[in-house]
Amino acid sequence: MARRCELSGKDVMSGNNVSHANNKTRRRFLPNLCNVSLISDTLGETFKLRISAHALRSVEHRGGLDAYLMKASDAGLSEKALQIKASIKRQQAEAAAA
């Protein structure tokens, strides 16, 4: 399983441990990933996603999963998130047409 946020695309970063003697050794900075269940208001379904704590705060700030996905660009989203976004768009289009 990739260490990558499904919504924001936040990924593993690399850098250096720097000792007091200024010796540098490589290290990895892992994202703070959480397994969460988010509810889509439009679809009325719950989706299990592995997202970063930062993305979870952003979802809450924007007013839910639907609002976050509608505003997010497709480049950073995972395949699962893109499928959810497409089904939300389809459902909203049907609601607007009716």
CSV table of C-alpha atoms in Angstrom, one decimal:
chain,number,residue,atom,x,y,z
A,1,MET,CA,0.0,0.0,0.0
A,2,ALA,CA,1.4,3.4,-1.0
A,3,ARG,CA,2.1,5.9,1.6
A,4,ARG,CA,0.1,8.6,-0.2
A,5,CYS,CA,-3.0,10.6,0.7
A,6,GLU,CA,-5.9,9.7,-1.5
A,7,LEU,CA,-7.3,13.2,-1.5
A,8,SER,CA,-4.4,15.7,-1.4
A,9,GLY,CA,-1.7,13.5,-2.9
A,10,LYS,CA,0.6,14.2,0.0
A,11,ASP,CA,3.5,11.8,-0.3
A,12,VAL,CA,6.7,10.6,1.4
A,13,MET,CA,9.5,13.2,1.5
A,14,SER,CA,13.2,12.8,2.0
A,15,GLY,CA,15.8,14.9,3.8
A,16,ASN,CA,18.7,14.7,6.1
A,17,ASN,CA,19.4,13.9,9.8
A,18,VAL,CA,22.0,16.5,10.8
A,19,SER,CA,24.1,15.6,13.8
A,20,HIS,CA,25.8,18.1,16.2
A,21,ALA,CA,29.0,17.5,14.2
A,22,ASN,CA,27.1,18.4,11.0
A,23,ASN,CA,27.2,14.9,9.7
A,24,LYS,CA,24.3,14.3,7.3
A,25,THR,CA,22.5,11.0,6.8
A,26,ARG,CA,19.4,10.5,4.6
A,27,ARG,CA,16.0,10.0,6.2
A,28,ARG,CA,12.3,9.8,5.2
A,29,PHE,CA,9.5,12.1,6.4
A,30,LEU,CA,6.3,10.0,6.3
A,31,PRO,CA,2.8,11.7,6.0
A,32,ASN,CA,0.4,11.4,8.9
A,33,LEU,CA,-2.1,9.1,7.2
A,34,CYS,CA,-5.4,8.1,8.9
A,35,ASN,CA,-8.0,5.5,7.9
A,36,VAL,CA,-11.3,7.4,8.0
A,37,SER,CA,-14.9,6.9,6.8
A,38,LEU,CA,-16.3,10.0,5.1
A,39,ILE,CA,-20.0,10.5,4.2
A,40,SER,CA,-21.1,11.9,0.9
A,41,ASP,CA,-24.2,14.0,1.4
A,42,THR,CA,-25.2,13.8,-2.3
A,43,LEU,CA,-24.8,10.1,-2.6
A,44,GLY,CA,-25.8,9.2,0.9
A,45,GLU,CA,-23.0,6.7,1.2
A,46,THR,CA,-19.9,6.2,3.4
A,47,PHE,CA,-16.5,5.8,1.8
A,48,LYS,CA,-13.4,4.5,3.6
A,49,LEU,CA,-10.3,6.5,2.6
A,50,ARG,CA,-6.7,6.7,3.7
A,51,ILE,CA,-6.0,10.4,4.0
A,52,SER,CA,-3.6,12.7,5.7
A,53,ALA,CA,-4.6,14.6,8.9
A,54,HIS,CA,-4.1,17.8,6.9
A,55,ALA,CA,-6.6,16.7,4.2
A,56,LEU,CA,-9.1,15.7,6.9
A,57,ARG,CA,-9.0,19.2,8.3
A,58,SER,CA,-9.4,20.6,4.8
A,59,VAL,CA,-12.5,18.4,4.2
A,60,GLU,CA,-14.0,19.7,7.4
A,61,HIS,CA,-13.1,23.3,6.5
A,62,ARG,CA,-14.7,23.1,3.1
A,63,GLY,CA,-17.9,21.6,4.4
A,64,GLY,CA,-17.7,17.9,3.7
A,65,LEU,CA,-16.4,15.4,1.2
A,66,ASP,CA,-18.6,16.6,-1.7
A,67,ALA,CA,-17.5,20.2,-1.5
A,68,TYR,CA,-13.8,19.2,-1.1
A,69,LEU,CA,-13.9,16.9,-4.2
A,70,MET,CA,-15.7,19.5,-6.4
A,71,LYS,CA,-13.1,22.1,-5.7
A,72,ALA,CA,-10.0,19.7,-5.9
A,73,SER,CA,-8.1,19.3,-9.1
A,74,ASP,CA,-8.0,15.8,-10.6
A,75,ALA,CA,-4.2,15.6,-10.6
A,76,GLY,CA,-3.8,14.9,-6.9
A,77,LEU,CA,-6.7,12.6,-6.4
A,78,SER,CA,-6.5,8.8,-6.4
A,79,GLU,CA,-8.5,6.5,-8.7
A,80,LYS,CA,-11.0,5.8,-5.9
A,81,ALA,CA,-11.5,9.6,-5.2
A,82,LEU,CA,-11.9,10.3,-8.9
A,83,GLN,CA,-14.7,7.7,-9.2
A,84,ILE,CA,-16.4,9.2,-6.1
A,85,LYS,CA,-16.1,12.7,-7.7
A,86,ALA,CA,-17.6,11.5,-11.0
A,87,SER,CA,-20.5,9.8,-9.3
A,88,ILE,CA,-21.2,13.0,-7.3
A,89,LYS,CA,-21.1,15.1,-10.4
A,90,ARG,CA,-23.5,12.7,-12.2
A,91,GLN,CA,-25.9,12.7,-9.2
A,92,GLN,CA,-25.9,16.5,-9.0
A,93,ALA,CA,-26.5,16.8,-12.8
A,94,GLU,CA,-29.5,14.4,-12.5
A,95,ALA,CA,-30.9,16.4,-9.5
A,96,ALA,CA,-30.5,19.7,-11.5
A,97,ALA,CA,-32.2,18.2,-14.5
A,98,ALA,CA,-35.2,17.0,-12.5
